[in-house]
XYZ file of C-alpha atoms in Angstrom:
653
model
C -23.263 -23.836 1.129
C -26.745 -22.805 -0.061
C -27.397 -23.806 -3.695
C -27.758 -20.951 -6.153
C -28.587 -20.258 -9.777
C -26.334 -18.172 -12.017
C -28.519 -16.648 -14.770
C -26.728 -17.019 -18.122
C -29.398 -15.516 -20.415
C -32.835 -13.955 -20.343
C -34.316 -10.927 -18.502
C -32.368 -11.756 -15.299
C -29.031 -12.277 -17.061
C -25.828 -11.942 -14.957
C -27.662 -12.245 -11.607
C -27.200 -14.936 -8.957
C -30.284 -16.316 -7.190
C -29.866 -18.231 -3.882
C -32.316 -21.128 -3.556
C -34.398 -21.129 -0.354
C -34.979 -24.315 1.612
C -38.093 -26.130 0.452
C -39.771 -25.388 -2.868
C -39.659 -22.428 -5.261
C -41.305 -22.009 -8.669
C -40.098 -20.309 -11.849
C -42.655 -18.688 -14.162
C -44.111 -15.585 -15.770
C -46.565 -14.734 -12.961
C -45.424 -12.360 -10.242
C -46.472 -14.875 -7.573
C -43.574 -17.191 -8.476
C -40.520 -17.292 -6.257
C -38.443 -16.539 -9.364
C -40.652 -14.435 -11.700
C -39.431 -13.982 -15.303
C -40.911 -11.442 -17.711
C -40.661 -13.630 -20.785
C -43.584 -14.588 -23.088
C -41.902 -17.916 -23.907
C -42.093 -18.932 -20.217
C -45.372 -20.359 -18.905
C -47.218 -18.752 -16.007
C -45.885 -21.508 -13.724
C -43.102 -23.153 -15.702
C -41.156 -25.395 -13.315
C -40.483 -26.061 -9.638
C -37.168 -26.376 -7.775
C -36.928 -28.101 -4.392
C -33.965 -28.204 -1.995
C -34.267 -30.807 0.733
C -31.744 -32.988 2.568
C -28.871 -31.535 0.537
C -30.474 -32.537 -2.764
C -31.799 -30.162 -5.457
C -34.552 -31.449 -7.725
C -36.403 -29.845 -10.662
C -39.896 -30.651 -11.924
C -41.635 -29.360 -15.058
C -45.137 -27.999 -14.365
C -46.623 -28.955 -17.745
C -45.071 -25.879 -19.388
C -45.871 -25.289 -23.049
C -42.214 -25.028 -24.193
C -40.875 -27.633 -21.781
C -38.021 -27.515 -19.268
C -34.552 -28.546 -20.460
C -31.600 -29.765 -18.385
C -28.343 -29.782 -20.345
C -30.348 -29.487 -23.560
C -32.660 -32.457 -22.863
C -36.385 -32.077 -22.158
C -37.185 -33.469 -18.682
C -40.229 -34.001 -16.486
C -38.440 -34.448 -13.162
C -34.730 -34.775 -12.382
C -32.151 -34.439 -9.607
C -29.670 -31.650 -10.398
C -25.915 -31.740 -10.051
C -23.258 -29.052 -9.806
C -22.786 -27.424 -13.228
C -26.089 -28.554 -14.760
C -27.746 -25.989 -17.048
C -31.504 -25.343 -16.881
C -33.344 -23.755 -19.837
C -36.856 -22.288 -19.583
C -37.917 -20.419 -22.712
C -35.186 -17.891 -23.516
C -33.739 -17.990 -19.974
C -30.967 -20.339 -18.896
C -29.501 -20.952 -15.424
C -26.288 -22.579 -14.215
C -26.724 -24.708 -11.061
C -24.038 -24.044 -8.431
C -23.994 -26.456 -5.492
C -20.418 -26.030 -4.233
C -17.769 -23.405 -3.591
C -15.883 -23.866 -6.858
C -16.794 -21.813 -9.898
C -17.284 -23.283 -13.357
C -15.164 -21.841 -16.117
C -16.669 -21.872 -19.620
C -14.906 -23.999 -22.233
C -13.577 -22.068 -24.413
C -2.648 -16.306 -52.963
C -4.366 -19.459 -54.365
C -3.559 -23.131 -54.440
C -4.427 -25.693 -57.084
C -4.131 -29.421 -56.419
C -2.939 -31.663 -59.250
C -3.251 -35.444 -59.402
C 0.292 -36.812 -59.867
C 2.162 -39.823 -58.525
C 5.297 -39.900 -56.425
C 8.293 -41.636 -58.020
C 11.488 -43.319 -57.073
C 13.213 -39.921 -57.130
C 11.810 -39.130 -53.679
C 13.027 -39.406 -50.124
C 10.652 -40.450 -47.340
C 11.362 -40.018 -43.634
C 9.359 -40.501 -40.446
C 9.246 -37.863 -37.665
C 11.320 -40.151 -35.391
C 14.212 -39.830 -37.871
C 14.294 -36.011 -37.822
C 17.469 -35.062 -35.967
C 16.212 -31.588 -34.970
C 13.489 -33.161 -32.818
C 16.035 -35.161 -30.763
C 18.346 -32.989 -28.580
C 20.762 -35.818 -27.713
C 21.519 -36.362 -31.399
C 21.904 -32.631 -31.929
C 24.623 -32.467 -29.245
C 26.633 -35.026 -31.173
C 26.052 -33.080 -34.410
C 26.973 -29.572 -33.219
C 30.792 -29.881 -33.197
C 30.829 -31.247 -36.720
C 29.119 -28.428 -38.604
C 27.902 -24.865 -38.196
C 24.862 -25.646 -40.356
C 23.111 -27.203 -37.350
C 23.722 -24.110 -35.239
C 22.242 -21.933 -37.996
C 19.197 -24.168 -38.270
C 18.734 -24.286 -34.493
C 18.757 -20.492 -34.412
C 16.084 -20.455 -37.149
C 13.939 -22.941 -35.215
C 14.176 -20.844 -32.056
C 13.185 -17.704 -33.964
C 10.229 -19.426 -35.613
C 9.002 -20.916 -32.335
C 8.976 -17.452 -30.779
C 7.064 -15.966 -33.715
C 4.409 -18.640 -34.255
C 3.379 -18.737 -30.616
C 2.961 -14.954 -30.457
C 0.468 -14.625 -33.350
C -3.226 -15.470 -33.043
C -4.569 -14.484 -36.457
C -4.449 -17.462 -38.841
C -3.644 -15.415 -41.954
C -0.871 -13.431 -40.244
C 0.555 -16.619 -38.776
C 0.781 -18.306 -42.181
C 2.411 -15.212 -43.715
C 5.064 -15.036 -40.974
C 5.684 -18.772 -41.016
C 6.315 -18.960 -44.772
C 8.466 -15.803 -44.689
C 10.661 -17.344 -41.984
C 10.937 -20.581 -43.942
C 12.048 -18.646 -47.023
C 14.928 -17.204 -44.951
C 16.445 -20.654 -44.323
C 15.149 -22.732 -47.251
C 15.830 -21.758 -50.919
C 12.229 -22.290 -52.036
C 10.532 -19.904 -54.447
C 6.944 -20.827 -53.601
C 5.241 -22.140 -50.469
C 1.787 -23.218 -49.347
C 0.133 -24.297 -46.105
C -2.779 -26.710 -46.518
C -5.090 -27.494 -43.572
C -7.536 -30.416 -43.630
C -11.120 -30.599 -42.410
C -12.094 -32.221 -39.111
C -12.290 -35.700 -40.632
C -8.971 -35.268 -42.457
C -10.556 -36.241 -45.779
C -9.872 -33.075 -47.773
C -8.156 -29.687 -47.550
C -10.564 -26.875 -46.663
C -7.977 -24.138 -46.003
C -5.176 -23.387 -48.478
C -2.738 -20.481 -48.223
C 0.049 -19.706 -50.727
C 2.924 -17.219 -50.752
C 5.876 -16.329 -53.023
C 9.416 -15.659 -51.844
C 9.403 -12.212 -53.468
C 7.118 -9.890 -51.503
C 4.159 -8.596 -53.482
C 4.445 -11.223 -56.218
C 1.142 -13.026 -56.887
C 1.103 -16.327 -58.752
C -0.902 -19.522 -58.799
C 0.921 -22.195 -56.770
C 0.411 -25.684 -58.189
C 0.457 -28.435 -55.541
C 0.467 -32.135 -56.344
C -2.779 -33.529 -54.915
C -1.324 -37.067 -54.803
C 1.728 -36.059 -52.786
C -0.305 -33.819 -50.453
C -2.829 -36.601 -49.788
C -0.046 -39.136 -49.200
C 1.468 -36.839 -46.586
C -1.966 -36.245 -45.032
C -2.955 -39.910 -44.891
C 0.395 -41.488 -43.957
C 1.930 -38.730 -41.834
C 5.254 -38.860 -43.707
C 7.434 -36.124 -45.221
C 8.299 -36.341 -48.949
C 11.141 -34.777 -50.963
C 11.300 -34.642 -54.776
C 14.857 -33.449 -55.343
C 14.877 -33.660 -59.175
C 11.470 -33.068 -60.780
C 12.795 -32.755 -64.393
C 14.671 -36.022 -63.946
C 11.578 -37.844 -62.726
C 9.757 -39.806 -65.420
C 6.352 -39.037 -63.928
C 6.709 -35.590 -62.312
C 8.093 -33.972 -65.453
C 4.928 -34.993 -67.300
C 2.747 -32.857 -64.987
C 1.842 -29.770 -67.017
C 1.374 -27.511 -63.986
C 4.827 -28.329 -62.590
C 6.403 -28.004 -66.024
C 4.690 -24.660 -66.611
C 6.019 -23.413 -63.273
C 9.516 -24.763 -64.015
C 9.560 -26.680 -60.727
C 12.966 -28.312 -60.222
C 12.519 -29.654 -56.676
C 9.730 -29.831 -54.103
C 9.034 -31.062 -50.600
C 5.905 -31.635 -48.515
C 5.860 -32.263 -44.737
C 2.995 -33.112 -42.350
C 1.525 -30.861 -39.665
C 0.760 -33.146 -36.726
C -1.164 -32.377 -33.511
C -1.621 -35.145 -30.915
C -0.757 -37.895 -33.413
C -3.309 -36.533 -35.905
C -2.207 -34.979 -39.194
C -4.106 -31.689 -39.644
C -2.432 -30.584 -42.881
C 0.927 -30.084 -44.568
C 3.535 -27.508 -45.625
C 4.469 -27.524 -49.322
C 7.559 -25.864 -50.855
C 9.112 -25.931 -54.316
C 11.987 -24.301 -56.202
C 12.417 -23.551 -59.928
C 16.201 -23.185 -59.680
C 18.670 -26.035 -60.200
C 21.230 -24.032 -58.217
C 18.835 -23.749 -55.238
C 17.765 -27.337 -55.084
C 15.791 -28.561 -52.074
C 17.656 -31.400 -50.380
C 17.345 -33.756 -47.438
C 18.723 -31.178 -45.014
C 15.894 -28.827 -45.987
C 13.438 -31.699 -45.568
C 14.732 -32.322 -42.031
C 14.529 -28.630 -41.148
C 11.034 -27.967 -42.537
C 9.718 -31.123 -40.845
C 11.017 -29.758 -37.545
C 9.428 -26.356 -38.288
C 6.135 -28.140 -38.944
C 6.428 -29.913 -35.603
C 6.891 -26.563 -33.830
C 4.152 -24.659 -35.664
C 1.400 -27.293 -36.020
C -0.233 -26.571 -32.646
C -0.060 -22.816 -33.233
C -1.733 -23.210 -36.641
C -4.463 -25.433 -35.181
C -5.093 -23.005 -32.307
C -5.267 -20.052 -34.680
C -7.704 -21.923 -36.900
C -9.894 -22.846 -33.919
C -9.833 -19.258 -32.682
C -10.885 -18.057 -36.136
C -13.753 -20.568 -36.127
C -14.812 -19.557 -32.615
C -14.875 -15.894 -33.571
C -17.076 -16.657 -36.589
C -19.319 -18.889 -34.480
C -19.583 -16.239 -31.781
C -20.605 -13.670 -34.392
C -23.184 -16.056 -35.824
C -24.604 -16.872 -32.393
C -24.694 -13.193 -31.424
C -26.798 -12.449 -34.501
C -29.013 -15.446 -33.786
C -29.537 -14.562 -30.122
C -30.297 -10.940 -31.039
C -33.244 -12.122 -33.093
C -36.611 -12.684 -31.456
C -36.951 -16.450 -31.642
C -39.933 -17.085 -29.383
C -43.320 -18.367 -30.402
C -45.946 -16.476 -28.399
C -49.456 -17.684 -27.639
C -51.402 -19.947 -25.294
C -54.535 -20.645 -27.339
C -55.685 -24.107 -28.373
C -54.058 -23.957 -31.810
C -50.692 -22.862 -30.422
C -50.780 -25.541 -27.726
C -51.094 -28.082 -30.530
C -48.023 -26.517 -32.182
C -46.047 -26.665 -28.915
C -47.011 -30.307 -28.403
C -45.864 -31.178 -31.931
C -42.533 -29.376 -31.487
C -41.945 -31.056 -28.141
C -42.469 -34.529 -29.594
C -40.586 -33.961 -32.857
C -37.543 -31.986 -31.615
C -35.546 -34.998 -30.281
C -35.991 -36.919 -33.565
C -33.798 -36.716 -36.658
C -36.649 -36.823 -39.193
C -37.127 -34.202 -41.892
C -39.907 -31.704 -41.091
C -42.114 -29.774 -43.530
C -43.695 -26.628 -42.065
C -46.658 -25.195 -43.973
C -48.514 -21.958 -43.396
C -49.305 -18.541 -44.757
C -46.635 -15.861 -44.938
C -46.043 -14.258 -41.553
C -47.290 -17.130 -39.380
C -43.886 -17.833 -37.801
C -42.600 -20.833 -39.753
C -38.953 -19.904 -39.149
C -39.643 -19.366 -35.438
C -41.050 -22.882 -35.283
C -37.944 -24.206 -37.061
C -35.680 -22.398 -34.604
C -37.682 -23.816 -31.689
C -37.126 -27.313 -33.116
C -33.395 -26.607 -33.379
C -33.132 -25.079 -29.910
C -34.815 -28.059 -28.225
C -33.101 -30.778 -30.266
C -29.830 -32.641 -29.606
C -28.373 -30.425 -32.362
C -29.139 -27.251 -30.396
C -25.454 -26.432 -29.866
C -24.686 -26.881 -33.575
C -25.365 -24.383 -36.386
C -28.839 -23.375 -37.552
C -28.397 -22.230 -41.150
C -31.425 -20.639 -42.869
C -31.659 -20.037 -46.605
C -34.572 -18.501 -48.491
C -34.958 -20.327 -51.796
C -37.046 -17.481 -53.259
C -34.790 -14.595 -52.216
C -31.644 -15.760 -54.045
C -31.483 -15.830 -57.866
C -31.532 -19.320 -59.333
C -28.071 -18.829 -60.869
C -26.565 -18.189 -57.424
C -28.680 -20.510 -55.292
C -26.789 -23.664 -56.312
C -23.500 -22.112 -55.206
C -25.093 -20.888 -51.957
C -26.437 -24.346 -51.139
C -23.582 -26.577 -52.260
C -20.581 -24.207 -52.508
C -18.152 -24.114 -55.418
C -14.565 -24.962 -56.274
C -12.080 -22.312 -57.357
C -12.465 -21.608 -61.064
C -15.854 -23.351 -61.310
C -17.251 -20.282 -63.094
C -16.308 -16.703 -63.888
C -15.675 -14.871 -60.629
C -15.088 -18.025 -58.549
C -11.611 -16.943 -57.456
C -11.547 -19.108 -54.333
C -13.142 -22.205 -52.878
C -16.438 -21.501 -51.128
C -18.231 -23.752 -48.654
C -21.992 -23.984 -49.206
C -24.724 -23.566 -46.604
C -25.168 -27.333 -46.339
C -21.481 -27.741 -45.504
C -21.606 -24.896 -42.966
C -24.608 -26.580 -41.301
C -22.727 -29.881 -40.834
C -23.796 -31.363 -37.495
C -26.728 -28.951 -37.197
C -29.906 -27.989 -39.026
C -30.432 -26.352 -42.411
C -33.733 -24.481 -42.839
C -34.956 -24.212 -46.433
C -37.622 -21.513 -46.553
C -39.930 -21.139 -49.579
C -38.924 -24.640 -50.731
C -41.682 -24.546 -53.350
C -39.650 -22.002 -55.348
C -36.680 -24.374 -55.790
C -35.729 -24.885 -59.448
C -36.179 -28.417 -60.893
C -32.420 -28.950 -61.344
C -31.776 -28.093 -57.698
C -34.658 -30.312 -56.596
C -32.720 -33.284 -58.000
C -29.566 -32.320 -56.090
C -31.486 -31.738 -52.858
C -33.120 -35.154 -53.229
C -29.649 -36.725 -53.262
C -28.734 -34.847 -50.082
C -31.843 -36.167 -48.338
C -31.210 -39.719 -49.541
C -27.434 -40.045 -49.272
C -26.433 -37.082 -47.084
C -23.757 -36.164 -49.629
C -23.281 -33.715 -52.502
C -20.631 -32.191 -54.755
C -19.602 -28.552 -54.908
C -20.221 -26.689 -58.161
C -17.251 -27.578 -60.371
C -16.155 -30.322 -57.982
C -15.585 -34.014 -58.578
C -15.434 -35.333 -55.001
C -18.504 -36.124 -52.887
C -18.772 -34.338 -49.555
C -20.540 -36.095 -46.683
C -22.679 -33.983 -44.340
C -24.612 -34.734 -41.185
C -27.555 -32.334 -41.287
C -31.218 -32.346 -40.375
C -33.392 -30.649 -42.980
C -36.395 -28.495 -42.086
C -38.316 -27.066 -45.038
C -41.080 -24.456 -45.110
C -43.553 -23.285 -47.714
C -46.556 -20.985 -48.003
C -47.868 -22.762 -51.105
C -49.641 -26.081 -51.596
C -46.805 -28.476 -52.438
C -49.218 -31.327 -53.114
C -50.914 -29.170 -55.767
C -47.496 -28.224 -57.181
C -46.709 -31.944 -57.517
C -49.964 -32.544 -59.385
C -49.148 -29.649 -61.731
C -45.634 -30.986 -62.357
C -43.868 -27.988 -60.768
C -42.417 -29.982 -57.856
C -40.881 -33.463 -57.835
C -43.101 -36.077 -56.230
C -40.162 -38.075 -54.797
C -38.709 -34.935 -53.196
C -42.117 -34.035 -51.757
C -42.365 -37.435 -50.043
C -38.819 -37.062 -48.697
C -39.675 -33.668 -47.210
C -43.149 -34.580 -45.968
C -42.020 -37.046 -43.290
C -43.349 -34.914 -40.422
C -45.673 -32.027 -41.273
C -46.650 -29.023 -39.186
C -49.336 -26.539 -40.230
C -48.805 -23.121 -38.638
C -52.204 -21.508 -37.899
C -53.090 -18.126 -39.389
C -53.575 -15.314 -36.892
C -57.312 -15.110 -37.662
C -57.541 -18.730 -36.480
C -56.123 -17.868 -33.043
C -57.564 -14.481 -32.176
C -57.392 -15.303 -28.447
C -53.604 -14.942 -28.681
C -53.738 -11.364 -30.034
C -53.718 -9.601 -26.604
C -50.593 -11.543 -25.549
C -48.907 -10.841 -28.897
C -49.728 -7.135 -28.575
C -48.084 -6.942 -25.132
C -45.055 -8.825 -26.454
C -44.585 -6.513 -29.451
C -45.139 -3.373 -27.362
C -42.270 -4.379 -25.050
C -40.049 -5.415 -27.951
C -40.462 -2.299 -30.123
C -40.621 0.207 -27.295
C -37.072 -0.826 -26.417
C -35.891 -1.007 -30.021
C -37.472 2.303 -31.097
C -36.539 4.007 -27.799
C -40.088 5.083 -26.993
C -42.211 4.598 -23.891
C -44.046 1.282 -23.625
C -47.779 1.988 -23.527
C -50.916 0.062 -22.787
C -53.590 -0.357 -25.441
C -57.132 0.957 -25.190
C -60.095 -1.413 -25.229
C -61.315 0.097 -28.529
C -57.947 -0.326 -30.246
C -57.608 -3.904 -28.983
C -61.094 -4.620 -30.279
C -60.060 -3.402 -33.740
C -57.018 -5.694 -33.640
C -58.980 -8.754 -32.498
C -61.682 -8.299 -35.156
C -59.322 -7.588 -38.064
C -58.775 -10.408 -40.596
C -54.922 -10.144 -40.648
C -53.978 -11.196 -44.187
C -50.329 -10.593 -43.225
C -50.691 -12.614 -39.995
C -48.334 -12.048 -37.040
C -45.862 -10.056 -39.136
C -48.606 -7.547 -40.032
C -49.659 -7.293 -36.368
C -46.070 -6.583 -35.335
C -45.784 -3.819 -37.937
C -49.085 -2.325 -36.761
C -47.875 -2.156 -33.146
C -44.578 -0.553 -34.159
C -46.540 1.975 -36.267
C -48.761 2.842 -33.292
C -45.844 3.227 -30.869
C -43.934 5.579 -33.165
C -46.845 7.756 -34.338
C -49.075 7.729 -31.246
C -48.994 10.833 -29.045
C -51.038 9.819 -25.997
C -50.158 7.550 -23.066
C -52.436 4.835 -24.442
C -52.557 3.275 -27.915
C -55.802 4.527 -29.469
C -57.605 3.269 -32.607
C -56.440 6.310 -34.551
C -52.798 5.360 -33.832
C -53.217 2.155 -35.830
C -52.635 1.921 -39.612
C -55.610 3.061 -41.650
C -56.064 -0.388 -43.189
C -57.139 -1.646 -39.754
C -59.674 1.146 -39.227
C -61.781 0.653 -42.367
C -64.715 -1.744 -41.966
C -65.050 -4.747 -44.242
C -66.867 -3.777 -47.482
C -70.367 -5.193 -48.052
C -70.425 -8.207 -50.405
C -72.430 -6.370 -53.065
C -69.789 -3.645 -53.412
C -66.635 -4.093 -55.469
C -63.375 -3.164 -53.817
C -62.866 -0.078 -56.009
C -66.375 1.269 -55.329
C -66.013 0.559 -51.642
C -62.769 2.512 -51.209
C -64.087 5.417 -53.266
C -67.218 5.590 -51.093
C -65.208 5.461 -47.863
C -62.874 8.207 -49.085
C -65.770 10.475 -50.054
C -67.475 9.911 -46.700
C -64.293 10.776 -44.798
C -63.916 14.037 -46.745
C -67.507 15.050 -46.081
C -67.269 14.286 -42.359
C -64.122 16.384 -42.016
C -65.658 19.311 -43.940
C -68.767 19.171 -41.729
C -66.621 19.147 -38.581
C -64.642 22.145 -39.833
C -67.809 24.131 -40.492
C -68.985 23.619 -36.917
C -65.607 24.161 -35.201
C -63.480 27.077 -34.199
C -60.123 25.330 -33.857
C -58.134 22.334 -34.997
C -58.501 20.532 -31.650
C -62.231 21.343 -31.528
C -62.829 19.690 -34.916
C -60.937 16.560 -33.813
C -62.990 16.455 -30.609
C -66.211 16.729 -32.598
C -65.146 13.813 -34.827
C -64.057 11.749 -31.814
C -60.491 11.246 -33.022
C -57.073 12.321 -31.825
C -55.806 15.627 -33.340
C -52.785 13.806 -34.799
C -55.044 11.390 -36.624
C -57.172 14.245 -38.024
C -53.961 15.919 -39.144
C -52.965 12.756 -41.015
C -56.397 12.353 -42.621
C -56.339 15.926 -43.951
C -52.950 15.322 -45.521
C -53.774 11.900 -46.996
C -57.147 13.051 -48.381
C -55.552 16.174 -49.913
C -57.937 18.530 -48.071
C -55.311 20.988 -46.884
C -55.821 23.685 -49.541
C -59.627 23.480 -49.628
C -59.858 23.748 -45.847
C -57.560 26.774 -45.843
C -59.924 28.555 -48.241
C -62.881 27.936 -45.932
C -61.037 28.939 -42.782
C -59.730 32.410 -43.537
C -61.486 33.821 -40.500
C -59.922 31.322 -38.087
C -57.537 32.982 -35.688
C -54.504 31.547 -33.917
C -54.933 27.879 -33.193
C -57.146 27.404 -36.249
C -56.416 25.416 -39.411
C -54.329 27.959 -41.228
C -51.004 26.315 -40.301
C -51.716 22.687 -41.149
C -48.552 21.002 -42.465
C -47.346 17.551 -43.480
C -45.597 16.729 -40.222
C -45.185 13.161 -39.037
C -48.824 12.412 -38.373
């Protein structure tokens, strides 16, 4: 069967392209066999060849590189199911008939020790998990039949619920029907099984809210050893009765059983009772252990589904953002070369540059082309978040760490585990947080606010700043040791005035982007307007250019973007050196007023005056409003008939 490409993303998304025999190129030019309207794709990006039943790809020295399965390549033979990435477009290689399916209340832990007044069993000793033993047990007692009925009911419920919170509610409610516990909790561990990162508690009485105290020592013993534990007489235990939290809750008996999936313990179920008459015993331990065996997979699947939904939402937001660096000038080629060489490494990168030069876009390009491309990219602006909240945002906090910390919160560093964390405006980081960040860079570990246990993370750090960090070090505002840790690899993003040859390409890119977003017609730009853009100094860099193009698209009335459609700041010439800024603007304003008055005196209509001045009528309209000439012009135009200036209004000009 002829090889074909299934387009997964980009302008040609959801189309299938058969590959012709011989060679075909992919690129931005219309002369390519597979043309792609995408500024992040080079004019001739890569070449595919199909000969003798073999498909091969070759990069044509593209600026962003060609990736196969996330790895930058120069030339490679392709196999069925390989994924090609060129810029923002990705393709799935199909060589055969088969299709490829995509893979798809509060708890407080207390440190106490187990005592001799406990019973420990292994899963192999649980009678409810062995049918042949149950058959021998059934004639002797009706208790087994009752418990079997409960297990059947629970198995039907847990495998019919996908939402993790609903599943935990239903599971604990069903347990309360067959076990005389007053409080229950489900604790789920992280991927490494080192600590609990999901804790859910519930009371027997519906609507009752209370803090459920769980022994950290017992929970960790269950997690690490995979055994079930029963404390049948807490007040009679020399050690357990000394635990203030259990004493305050009047706990008389408790049990804790493991949740096991494929021989790996993913968490535990905890129950306790404050009634001596409703004491938890070994029969309850056997039953709850069996319930855990039935529900563990359902809990793990629900948790994974919850994570996938959050990840899908995060990726949707990320993909919806424009993440492409645009430009083919000398300075941008140097940037592309740096990103191409640095992306596969694990080193920390410091990106410098003025505001609006695209530092975050460069960071996202590093992430997208790195081995961590499928893992999270977590940005955080160190200047946008108040210092009092930034520590919690970065490192997370434990429940009760400060007023308002009602639940455990994972920090951005923890969320970015396995991926990249982007610290923008790093120069604004407070000295106390600089010390903590230094530890993360050195040891790859940290502690949550209010926590006592170190958390290991595998993250790559990319930092960005628009200030001179070296100068900040000399002035004592930034730690020297942290600066050296960040400044392993440094990239300087060029200002727009340093790459004026890229402005025409950027203009076309922003016209297409904002015409679609603002639901207006995409228009070409006049030579005069483009000349104004190329010669402007751009203190706001690419961000200011983007805003100017959006302004022109929304306010322009003709089929072409004219100079008068651009913001006024772009239309004023640079003031002579001998003039102060205040004098310059006053002189320009006075000259504009006089020119408009002169045009009015020699015109018979609104359009005629605009024609005499050589501007679009909409722009003249806007000038009259901004210069507050409306009333004075009305007084001088009493004799104008219909179509004159008598009906000038604010409008949208």
